[in-house]
PDB file of C-alpha atoms in Angstrom:
ATOM      1  CA  MET A 709      72.499 105.705 105.207  1.00 70.00           C
ATOM      2  CA  GLY A 710      74.329 105.366 101.405  1.00 95.00           C
ATOM      3  CA  VAL A 711      77.853 105.541 100.450  1.00 98.00           C
ATOM      4  CA  LEU A 712      78.856 107.153  97.280  1.00 98.00           C
ATOM      5  CA  VAL A 713      82.204 105.519  96.154  1.00 98.00           C
ATOM      6  CA  VAL A 714      83.609 107.847  92.935  1.00 98.00           C
ATOM      7  CA  GLY A 715      86.920 105.724  92.095  1.00 98.00           C
ATOM      8  CA  SER A 716      89.027 103.552  90.080  1.00 98.00           C
ATOM      9  CA  ILE A 717      88.364 100.053  89.231  1.00 98.00           C
ATOM     10  CA  ASN A 718      91.723  97.759  88.349  1.00 96.00           C
ATOM     11  CA  ALA A 719      92.953  94.021  87.673  1.00 95.00           C
ATOM     12  CA  ASP A 720      95.510  93.596  90.060  1.00 90.00           C
ATOM     13  CA  LEU A 721      98.569  91.142  88.885  1.00 93.00           C
ATOM     14  CA  THR A 722     100.667  90.649  91.781  1.00 90.00           C
ATOM     15  CA  VAL A 723     103.511  88.634  92.113  1.00 94.00           C
ATOM     16  CA  THR A 724     105.021  87.399  95.595  1.00 91.00           C
ATOM     17  CA  ALA A 725     109.136  87.855  95.366  1.00 94.00           C
ATOM     18  CA  PRO A 726     111.989  87.535  98.251  1.00 95.00           C
ATOM     19  CA  HIS A 727     112.236  91.550  97.987  1.00 95.00           C
ATOM     20  CA  ILE A 728     110.853  93.997  96.030  1.00 94.00           C
ATOM     21  CA  PRO A 729     113.377  94.701  92.863  1.00 94.00           C
ATOM     22  CA  ALA A 730     116.072  97.609  92.953  1.00 94.00           C
ATOM     23  CA  PRO A 731     116.242  99.687  89.694  1.00 94.00           C
ATOM     24  CA  GLY A 732     117.457  97.638  86.935  1.00 96.00           C
ATOM     25  CA  GLU A 733     117.007  94.262  89.227  1.00 96.00           C
ATOM     26  CA  THR A 734     115.458  91.369  88.124  1.00 96.00           C
ATOM     27  CA  VAL A 735     113.612  89.050  90.769  1.00 94.00           C
ATOM     28  CA  LEU A 736     112.431  85.562  90.757  1.00 95.00           C
ATOM     29  CA  GLY A 737     108.944  85.293  92.017  1.00 94.00           C
ATOM     30  CA  ARG A 738     106.683  82.960  92.471  1.00 91.00           C
ATOM     31  CA  GLU A 739     103.282  81.868  91.047  1.00 88.00           C
ATOM     32  CA  LEU A 740     101.173  85.113  89.261  1.00 92.00           C
ATOM     33  CA  ARG A 741      98.198  85.702  90.942  1.00 89.00           C
ATOM     34  CA  VAL A 742      95.249  87.967  89.009  1.00 92.00           C
ATOM     35  CA  GLY A 743      92.505  89.334  91.468  1.00 91.00           C
ATOM     36  CA  PRO A 744      89.981  92.879  91.492  1.00 95.00           C
ATOM     37  CA  GLY A 745      91.642  95.888  92.667  1.00 94.00           C
ATOM     38  CA  GLY A 746      91.899  99.952  92.255  1.00 95.00           C
ATOM     39  CA  LYS A 747      91.728 102.002  95.105  1.00 96.00           C
ATOM     40  CA  GLY A 748      88.030 102.682  94.631  1.00 98.00           C
ATOM     41  CA  ALA A 749      86.576  99.462  93.641  1.00 98.00           C
ATOM     42  CA  ASN A 750      89.138  98.057  96.775  1.00 97.00           C
ATOM     43  CA  GLN A 751      87.482 100.687  99.357  1.00 98.00           C
ATOM     44  CA  ALA A 752      83.851 100.216  97.627  1.00 98.00           C
ATOM     45  CA  VAL A 753      84.122  95.994  98.676  1.00 98.00           C
ATOM     46  CA  ALA A 754      85.763  97.395 102.237  1.00 98.00           C
ATOM     47  CA  ALA A 755      82.639  99.339 102.687  1.00 98.00           C
ATOM     48  CA  ALA A 756      79.974  97.216 101.449  1.00 98.00           C
ATOM     49  CA  ARG A 757      81.407  94.248 103.877  1.00 98.00           C
ATOM     50  CA  ALA A 758      80.913  96.444 107.055  1.00 98.00           C
ATOM     51  CA  GLY A 759      77.614  96.754 106.484  1.00 97.00           C
ATOM     52  CA  ALA A 760      76.918 100.011 104.234  1.00 98.00           C
ATOM     53  CA  ARG A 761      75.165 100.558 101.551  1.00 98.00           C
ATOM     54  CA  VAL A 762      76.993 101.034  98.944  1.00 98.00           C
ATOM     55  CA  SER A 763      77.326 102.641  95.163  1.00 98.00           C
ATOM     56  CA  LEU A 764      80.466 102.873  92.796  1.00 98.00           C
ATOM     57  CA  VAL A 765      81.080 105.604  89.602  1.00 98.00           C
ATOM     58  CA  GLY A 766      83.969 104.076  88.001  1.00 98.00           C
ATOM     59  CA  ALA A 767      85.078 102.427  84.500  1.00 98.00           C
ATOM     60  CA  VAL A 768      86.205  99.595  83.143  1.00 98.00           C
ATOM     61  CA  GLY A 769      87.207  98.250  79.584  1.00 97.00           C
ATOM     62  CA  GLN A 770      85.743  95.610  77.326  1.00 95.00           C
ATOM     63  CA  ASP A 771      88.159  93.222  77.261  1.00 95.00           C
ATOM     64  CA  SER A 772      89.580  90.315  79.323  1.00 94.00           C
ATOM     65  CA  PHE A 773      90.709  91.932  82.472  1.00 96.00           C
ATOM     66  CA  GLN A 774      86.706  93.543  83.586  1.00 97.00           C
ATOM     67  CA  ALA A 775      85.396  90.378  84.645  1.00 95.00           C
ATOM     68  CA  ASP A 776      87.907  90.091  86.947  1.00 92.00           C
ATOM     69  CA  ALA A 777      87.750  93.737  88.089  1.00 96.00           C
ATOM     70  CA  LEU A 778      84.258  93.420  88.855  1.00 97.00           C
ATOM     71  CA  ARG A 779      83.821  90.080  90.441  1.00 95.00           C
ATOM     72  CA  LEU A 780      84.020  91.125  93.998  1.00 97.00           C
ATOM     73  CA  LEU A 781      81.904  93.896  93.627  1.00 97.00           C
ATOM     74  CA  HIS A 782      79.250  92.173  92.296  1.00 96.00           C
ATOM     75  CA  ALA A 783      79.704  89.612  94.532  1.00 96.00           C
ATOM     76  CA  GLY A 784      79.520  92.100  97.586  1.00 95.00           C
ATOM     77  CA  GLY A 785      76.317  93.758  96.662  1.00 96.00           C
ATOM     78  CA  VAL A 786      77.568  96.924  95.275  1.00 98.00           C
ATOM     79  CA  ASN A 787      75.459  99.417  93.491  1.00 97.00           C
ATOM     80  CA  LEU A 788      77.167  99.381  89.580  1.00 98.00           C
ATOM     81  CA  SER A 789      74.848 101.192  88.071  1.00 96.00           C
ATOM     82  CA  GLY A 790      77.126 104.193  87.610  1.00 97.00           C
ATOM     83  CA  VAL A 791      80.096 101.977  86.274  1.00 98.00           C
ATOM     84  CA  GLN A 792      80.678 102.531  82.453  1.00 96.00           C
ATOM     85  CA  VAL A 793      82.322  99.775  80.075  1.00 97.00           C
ATOM     86  CA  ARG A 794      84.350 102.423  77.760  1.00 96.00           C
ATOM     87  CA  PRO A 795      86.377 101.473  74.591  1.00 96.00           C
ATOM     88  CA  GLU A 796      89.806 102.336  76.433  1.00 97.00           C
ATOM     89  CA  ALA A 797      91.884  98.934  78.429  1.00 97.00           C
ATOM     90  CA  THR A 798      90.797  98.297  82.114  1.00 98.00           C
ATOM     91  CA  GLY A 799      92.587  99.815  84.467  1.00 97.00           C
ATOM     92  CA  VAL A 800      95.755  96.977  85.682  1.00 96.00           C
ATOM     93  CA  ALA A 801      98.021  97.534  88.847  1.00 90.00           C
ATOM     94  CA  LEU A 802     101.460  95.435  88.455  1.00 93.00           C
ATOM     95  CA  ILE A 803     102.064  94.683  92.028  1.00 89.00           C
ATOM     96  CA  THR A 804     105.015  92.840  93.781  1.00 93.00           C
ATOM     97  CA  VAL A 805     104.983  91.774  97.224  1.00 88.00           C
ATOM     98  CA  SER A 806     107.549  91.143  98.995  1.00 91.00           C
ATOM     99  CA  ALA A 807     108.541  88.279 101.487  1.00 88.00           C
ATOM    100  CA  GLY A 808     107.501  90.403 104.884  1.00 84.00           C
ATOM    101  CA  GLY A 809     104.559  91.722 103.265  1.00 81.00           C
ATOM    102  CA  GLU A 810     105.454  94.986 101.785  1.00 85.00           C
ATOM    103  CA  ASN A 811     104.799  95.893  98.767  1.00 85.00           C
ATOM    104  CA  ALA A 812     105.276  98.469  95.003  1.00 90.00           C
ATOM    105  CA  ILE A 813     102.702  99.207  92.613  1.00 87.00           C
ATOM    106  CA  THR A 814     102.591 100.495  89.042  1.00 92.00           C
ATOM    107  CA  VAL A 815      99.414 101.461  87.881  1.00 89.00           C
ATOM    108  CA  ALA A 816      98.007 101.311  83.955  1.00 95.00           C
ATOM    109  CA  SER A 817      94.983 103.904  84.669  1.00 95.00           C
ATOM    110  CA  GLY A 818      93.145 103.006  81.332  1.00 97.00           C
ATOM    111  CA  ALA A 819      89.727 103.147  81.201  1.00 98.00           C
ATOM    112  CA  ASN A 820      89.815 105.359  84.567  1.00 98.00           C
ATOM    113  CA  ALA A 821      91.685 108.151  83.383  1.00 97.00           C
ATOM    114  CA  ALA A 822      88.795 108.358  80.470  1.00 96.00           C
ATOM    115  CA  LEU A 823      86.326 109.588  82.946  1.00 97.00           C
ATOM    116  CA  THR A 824      85.100 113.219  83.368  1.00 96.00           C
ATOM    117  CA  PRO A 825      83.289 115.502  86.072  1.00 97.00           C
ATOM    118  CA  GLY A 826      80.196 114.243  82.739  1.00 96.00           C
ATOM    119  CA  ASP A 827      79.943 110.767  84.472  1.00 96.00           C
ATOM    120  CA  LEU A 828      78.853 111.550  87.757  1.00 97.00           C
ATOM    121  CA  PRO A 829      75.371 111.639  89.231  1.00 96.00           C
ATOM    122  CA  ALA A 830      73.444 114.437  88.705  1.00 92.00           C
ATOM    123  CA  ASN A 831      71.475 113.718  91.729  1.00 93.00           C
ATOM    124  CA  LEU A 832      73.282 113.164  95.394  1.00 95.00           C
ATOM    125  CA  GLY A 833      70.172 112.420  97.207  1.00 90.00           C
ATOM    126  CA  PRO A 834      70.494 108.870  97.815  1.00 93.00           C
ATOM    127  CA  TRP A 835      73.559 109.120  99.771  1.00 97.00           C
ATOM    128  CA  THR A 836      75.178 110.981 102.579  1.00 98.00           C
ATOM    129  CA  HIS A 837      78.653 109.964 102.772  1.00 98.00           C
ATOM    130  CA  LEU A 838      81.055 110.127  99.534  1.00 98.00           C
ATOM    131  CA  LEU A 839      84.299 108.295  99.553  1.00 98.00           C
ATOM    132  CA  LEU A 840      87.306 109.291  97.185  1.00 98.00           C
ATOM    133  CA  GLN A 841      90.724 108.546  96.324  1.00 98.00           C
ATOM    134  CA  GLN A 842      93.193 110.144  93.943  1.00 97.00           C
ATOM    135  CA  GLU A 843      93.529 107.497  91.252  1.00 96.00           C
ATOM    136  CA  LEU A 844      91.205 109.306  89.051  1.00 97.00           C
ATOM    137  CA  PRO A 845      92.025 112.544  86.966  1.00 97.00           C
ATOM    138  CA  PRO A 846      91.929 115.451  89.698  1.00 97.00           C
ATOM    139  CA  ASP A 847      89.102 117.527  87.709  1.00 97.00           C
ATOM    140  CA  ILE A 848      86.761 114.859  88.282  1.00 98.00           C
ATOM    141  CA  THR A 849      87.607 113.970  91.737  1.00 98.00           C
ATOM    142  CA  LEU A 850      87.112 117.842  92.430  1.00 98.00           C
ATOM    143  CA  ALA A 851      83.661 118.182  91.007  1.00 98.00           C
ATOM    144  CA  ALA A 852      82.775 115.193  92.932  1.00 98.00           C
ATOM    145  CA  ALA A 853      83.594 116.505  96.601  1.00 98.00           C
ATOM    146  CA  GLN A 854      82.419 119.855  95.141  1.00 98.00           C
ATOM    147  CA  ARG A 855      79.087 118.825  94.455  1.00 98.00           C
ATOM    148  CA  ALA A 856      78.953 116.240  97.301  1.00 98.00           C
ATOM    149  CA  HIS A 857      80.168 119.326  99.938  1.00 98.00           C
ATOM    150  CA  ALA A 858      77.498 121.786  98.126  1.00 97.00           C
ATOM    151  CA  ALA A 859      74.868 118.928  98.653  1.00 97.00           C
ATOM    152  CA  GLY A 860      75.607 118.875 102.773  1.00 97.00           C
ATOM    153  CA  LEU A 861      77.303 115.159 102.747  1.00 98.00           C
ATOM    154  CA  HIS A 862      80.129 113.854 104.019  1.00 98.00           C
ATOM    155  CA  VAL A 863      83.143 113.750 102.158  1.00 98.00           C
ATOM    156  CA  THR A 864      86.197 111.445 103.261  1.00 98.00           C
ATOM    157  CA  LEU A 865      89.032 112.207 100.818  1.00 98.00           C
ATOM    158  CA  ASN A 866      91.726 109.395 100.489  1.00 98.00           C
ATOM    159  CA  ALA A 867      94.494 111.482  99.729  1.00 98.00           C
ATOM    160  CA  ALA A 868      96.426 108.521  97.611  1.00 96.00           C
ATOM    161  CA  PRO A 869      98.399 107.987  95.708  1.00 93.00           C
ATOM    162  CA  SER A 870     100.093 111.408  96.394  1.00 93.00           C
ATOM    163  CA  ARG A 871      98.688 114.305  94.064  1.00 93.00           C
ATOM    164  CA  GLU A 872     100.220 117.845  93.979  1.00 91.00           C
ATOM    165  CA  LYS A 873      98.314 119.737  97.089  1.00 92.00           C
ATOM    166  CA  ALA A 874      94.693 120.661  95.720  1.00 95.00           C
ATOM    167  CA  PRO A 875      93.138 123.412  98.043  1.00 97.00           C
ATOM    168  CA  ALA A 876      89.932 123.590  96.635  1.00 98.00           C
ATOM    169  CA  LEU A 877      89.648 119.654  97.041  1.00 98.00           C
ATOM    170  CA  LEU A 878      90.684 119.950 100.777  1.00 98.00           C
ATOM    171  CA  ALA A 879      88.234 122.886 101.607  1.00 98.00           C
ATOM    172  CA  CYS A 880      85.410 120.675 100.520  1.00 98.00           C
ATOM    173  CA  THR A 881      86.768 117.011 102.364  1.00 98.00           C
ATOM    174  CA  THR A 882      85.650 116.867 105.563  1.00 98.00           C
ATOM    175  CA  HIS A 883      87.437 114.201 106.792  1.00 98.00           C
ATOM    176  CA  LEU A 884      91.445 113.565 105.269  1.00 98.00           C
ATOM    177  CA  VAL A 885      92.761 110.137 105.387  1.00 98.00           C
ATOM    178  CA  VAL A 886      96.948 110.097 104.530  1.00 98.00           C
ATOM    179  CA  ASN A 887      99.522 107.764 105.401  1.00 96.00           C
ATOM    180  CA  GLU A 888     102.911 109.432 106.472  1.00 95.00           C
ATOM    181  CA  HIS A 889     104.200 109.805 103.180  1.00 94.00           C
ATOM    182  CA  GLU A 890     101.098 111.341 101.600  1.00 96.00           C
ATOM    183  CA  LEU A 891     100.759 113.428 105.072  1.00 96.00           C
ATOM    184  CA  ALA A 892     104.557 115.107 104.258  1.00 94.00           C
ATOM    185  CA  ALA A 893     103.539 115.571 101.074  1.00 94.00           C
ATOM    186  CA  LEU A 894     100.671 117.945 101.527  1.00 95.00           C
ATOM    187  CA  ALA A 895     102.264 119.420 104.767  1.00 93.00           C
ATOM    188  CA  GLY A 896     105.896 119.347 104.304  1.00 86.00           C
ATOM    189  CA  GLU A 897     108.432 116.593 105.839  1.00 78.00           C
ATOM    190  CA  ASP A 898     109.921 119.104 108.603  1.00 78.00           C
ATOM    191  CA  LYS A 899     106.664 118.395 111.016  1.00 82.00           C
ATOM    192  CA  ASP A 900     106.030 115.907 113.167  1.00 92.00           C
ATOM    193  CA  VAL A 901     102.843 113.605 112.602  1.00 95.00           C
ATOM    194  CA  ALA A 902     100.317 115.160 114.890  1.00 95.00           C
ATOM    195  CA  GLU A 903     101.589 118.896 114.045  1.00 95.00           C
ATOM    196  CA  ALA A 904     101.500 117.982 110.284  1.00 96.00           C
ATOM    197  CA  ALA A 905      98.082 116.770 110.834  1.00 97.00           C
ATOM    198  CA  ARG A 906      96.557 119.935 112.973  1.00 97.00           C
ATOM    199  CA  THR A 907      98.370 122.277 109.989  1.00 96.00           C
ATOM    200  CA  LEU A 908      96.231 120.725 107.446  1.00 97.00           C
ATOM    201  CA  LEU A 909      93.250 120.931 109.759  1.00 97.00           C
ATOM    202  CA  THR A 910      93.373 124.984 108.672  1.00 96.00           C
ATOM    203  CA  ALA A 911      92.491 123.852 105.285  1.00 96.00           C
ATOM    204  CA  GLY A 912      89.423 122.636 105.231  1.00 97.00           C
ATOM    205  CA  PRO A 913      88.722 119.283 106.891  1.00 98.00           C
ATOM    206  CA  ARG A 914      87.519 118.864 109.840  1.00 98.00           C
ATOM    207  CA  ALA A 915      89.442 115.729 110.971  1.00 98.00           C
ATOM    208  CA  VAL A 916      92.328 114.190 109.711  1.00 98.00           C
ATOM    209  CA  THR A 917      93.542 110.923 109.982  1.00 98.00           C
ATOM    210  CA  VAL A 918      97.263 109.503 109.755  1.00 98.00           C
ATOM    211  CA  THR A 919      97.625 105.761 109.107  1.00 97.00           C
ATOM    212  CA  LEU A 920     101.127 104.541 110.572  1.00 95.00           C
ATOM    213  CA  GLY A 921     101.020 100.807 109.790  1.00 91.00           C
ATOM    214  CA  ALA A 922     102.537  99.241 112.689  1.00 90.00           C
ATOM    215  CA  GLN A 923     101.920 102.206 114.891  1.00 93.00           C
ATOM    216  CA  GLY A 924      98.342 102.224 114.661  1.00 95.00           C
ATOM    217  CA  SER A 925      96.565 105.682 113.453  1.00 97.00           C
ATOM    218  CA  LEU A 926      96.516 108.931 114.939  1.00 98.00           C
ATOM    219  CA  THR A 927      93.457 111.460 114.437  1.00 98.00           C
ATOM    220  CA  VAL A 928      92.802 115.472 114.733  1.00 98.00           C
ATOM    221  CA  THR A 929      89.500 117.097 114.749  1.00 98.00           C
ATOM    222  CA  ASP A 930      88.649 120.697 114.466  1.00 97.00           C
ATOM    223  CA  ASP A 931      87.385 120.773 118.360  1.00 96.00           C
ATOM    224  CA  GLY A 932      90.654 119.958 119.205  1.00 95.00           C
ATOM    225  CA  GLU A 933      90.597 116.451 119.816  1.00 95.00           C
ATOM    226  CA  THR A 934      93.059 113.360 119.729  1.00 96.00           C
ATOM    227  CA  HIS A 935      92.304 109.725 118.612  1.00 96.00           C
ATOM    228  CA  ARG A 936      95.734 108.228 119.133  1.00 97.00           C
ATOM    229  CA  LEU A 937      94.817 103.983 118.134  1.00 95.00           C
ATOM    230  CA  ALA A 938      96.858 101.343 118.765  1.00 94.00           C
ATOM    231  CA  ALA A 939      97.870  98.555 116.027  1.00 92.00           C
ATOM    232  CA  PHE A 940      95.380  95.799 116.193  1.00 93.00           C
ATOM    233  CA  PRO A 941      98.282  92.730 116.509  1.00 91.00           C
ATOM    234  CA  VAL A 942      98.492  90.321 113.387  1.00 93.00           C
ATOM    235  CA  THR A 943     101.454  88.885 111.798  1.00 91.00           C
ATOM    236  CA  ALA A 944     100.924  90.036 108.260  1.00 87.00           C
ATOM    237  CA  LEU A 945     101.026  88.309 105.272  1.00 86.00           C
ATOM    238  CA  ASP A 946     100.366  91.125 102.250  1.00 86.00           C
ATOM    239  CA  THR A 947      99.752  94.405 103.189  1.00 86.00           C
ATOM    240  CA  THR A 948      98.257  94.792  99.746  1.00 85.00           C
ATOM    241  CA  GLY A 949      94.791  96.958 100.115  1.00 91.00           C
ATOM    242  CA  ALA A 950      94.940  97.055 104.498  1.00 95.00           C
ATOM    243  CA  GLY A 951      94.765 101.135 103.819  1.00 96.00           C
ATOM    244  CA  ASP A 952      91.809 100.830 101.547  1.00 97.00           C
ATOM    245  CA  THR A 953      89.911  98.594 103.802  1.00 98.00           C
ATOM    246  CA  PHE A 954      90.379 101.214 106.588  1.00 98.00           C
ATOM    247  CA  CYS A 955      88.883 104.041 104.563  1.00 98.00           C
ATOM    248  CA  GLY A 956      86.140 101.463 103.127  1.00 98.00           C
ATOM    249  CA  VAL A 957      85.308 100.731 106.754  1.00 98.00           C
ATOM    250  CA  VAL A 958      85.889 103.949 108.879  1.00 98.00           C
ATOM    251  CA  VAL A 959      83.170 105.234 106.204  1.00 98.00           C
ATOM    252  CA  ALA A 960      80.998 102.555 106.762  1.00 98.00           C
ATOM    253  CA  ARG A 961      80.330 103.059 110.102  1.00 98.00           C
ATOM    254  CA  LEU A 962      80.264 106.807 109.896  1.00 98.00           C
ATOM    255  CA  ALA A 963      76.867 106.207 107.602  1.00 98.00           C
ATOM    256  CA  GLN A 964      75.478 103.942 109.886  1.00 97.00           C
ATOM    257  CA  GLY A 965      75.617 106.601 112.812  1.00 96.00           C
ATOM    258  CA  GLU A 966      78.889 105.652 114.744  1.00 97.00           C
ATOM    259  CA  ALA A 967      80.899 107.839 116.224  1.00 97.00           C
ATOM    260  CA  LEU A 968      84.162 108.732 114.992  1.00 98.00           C
ATOM    261  CA  ARG A 969      86.299 107.032 117.384  1.00 97.00           C
ATOM    262  CA  PRO A 970      84.946 103.633 117.263  1.00 97.00           C
ATOM    263  CA  ALA A 971      84.916 103.567 113.766  1.00 98.00           C
ATOM    264  CA  LEU A 972      88.358 104.120 113.409  1.00 98.00           C
ATOM    265  CA  HIS A 973      88.786 101.380 115.975  1.00 97.00           C
ATOM    266  CA  TRP A 974      86.893  99.179 113.684  1.00 97.00           C
ATOM    267  CA  ALA A 975      88.552 100.286 110.700  1.00 98.00           C
ATOM    268  CA  GLY A 976      91.845  99.344 112.374  1.00 97.00           C
ATOM    269  CA  VAL A 977      91.152  95.749 113.116  1.00 97.00           C
ATOM    270  CA  ALA A 978      89.673  95.441 109.838  1.00 97.00           C
ATOM    271  CA  ALA A 979      92.725  96.831 107.830  1.00 97.00           C
ATOM    272  CA  ALA A 980      94.996  94.558 110.130  1.00 96.00           C
ATOM    273  CA  LEU A 981      93.130  91.221 109.303  1.00 96.00           C
ATOM    274  CA  THR A 982      93.034  92.749 105.805  1.00 96.00           C
ATOM    275  CA  CYS A 983      96.972  91.946 106.337  1.00 94.00           C
ATOM    276  CA  THR A 984      96.857  88.282 107.338  1.00 94.00           C
ATOM    277  CA  ARG A 985      95.839  87.196 103.332  1.00 92.00           C
ATOM    278  CA  PRO A 986      97.183  87.598 100.554  1.00 88.00           C
ATOM    279  CA  GLY A 987      95.307  90.048  97.930  1.00 84.00           C
ATOM    280  CA  ALA A 988      93.242  93.366  98.293  1.00 89.00           C
ATOM    281  CA  GLN A 989      89.156  92.739  97.697  1.00 95.00           C
ATOM    282  CA  ALA A 990      89.529  88.710  98.409  1.00 93.00           C
ATOM    283  CA  ALA A 991      91.695  89.387 101.445  1.00 95.00           C
ATOM    284  CA  MET A 992      88.526  91.788 103.220  1.00 97.00           C
ATOM    285  CA  PRO A 993      87.067  90.858 106.608  1.00 96.00           C
ATOM    286  CA  ASP A 994      83.517  91.266 106.545  1.00 95.00           C
ATOM    287  CA  TRP A 995      81.662  92.546 109.230  1.00 96.00           C
ATOM    288  CA  ALA A 996      81.330  89.502 111.699  1.00 96.00           C
ATOM    289  CA  GLU A 997      85.120  88.678 111.281  1.00 96.00           C
ATOM    290  CA  VAL A 998      85.790  92.074 112.498  1.00 96.00           C
ATOM    291  CA  GLN A 999      83.607  92.688 115.403  1.00 95.00           C
ATOM    292  CA  GLN A1000      84.530  88.635 116.914  1.00 93.00           C
ATOM    293  CA  ALA A1001      88.307  89.961 116.096  1.00 89.00           C
ATOM    294  CA  GLY A1002      88.044  93.349 117.619  1.00 79.00           C
ATOM    295  CA  ALA A1003      85.262  93.383 120.116  1.00 82.00           C
ATOM    296  CA  GLY A1004      87.918  92.829 123.175  1.00 67.00           C
ATOM    297  CA  ALA A1005      90.900  94.795 121.466  1.00 64.00           C
TER     298      ALA A1005
END
């Protein structure tokens, strides 16, 4: 069963520093790492490593960052026939990682911002699951969700980065995945996590998952179930890509017939393992490692 990812493709420029700079502050960091990134590409790699057949729709530029951005997608066997090479620059993310593993990210979208609904595949028949994020222009994200919903695909939306609430997009979403900040932006800051997640069920999703970092995750469903999963214990080195790993793995496991709760379990294990290594795609574990680590958890 195939997964279609419509999302961004970037090159990540990462520097580790003692702390994330405050406004106006200059911090001396260590060496610069250049690697593949972009939320769409990250989630595609994570899903492929979790055993799914994955295709990606996106765009890169005709520049020196193109090879870096596509390297691990090629290596992971992701179908890139839907990736365009455009005259705009390849998207670039500037990432600062603190000594404690937290990160701050600024993205120059480049070719990603040039994608339109006309770039989507005309036939969604080869896929059962669509995975979306919010780094692409809102019109292509909405069009992808609407077409997939109409075709009966399972639509997972990772509402990151935060954008203005889009009721039409939520109405086409099967599974909404957010962190606490994104949850507050969509449901308001005056509710606790479970209450806010249940509020969003009324907007259309059949399930809402809130990733909570070291506190694990919380999922509520429209049939009244609540899944609270503890975080898999690790010592975090770099949290970049952890959320994308979670999304890619949960969709991959659902696409392969896994039930929701075990899919969430494996996604949490994989996301935690990603935090133990530097980088995004390069840090993502393969399925054998996830199984070995999480079998007794």
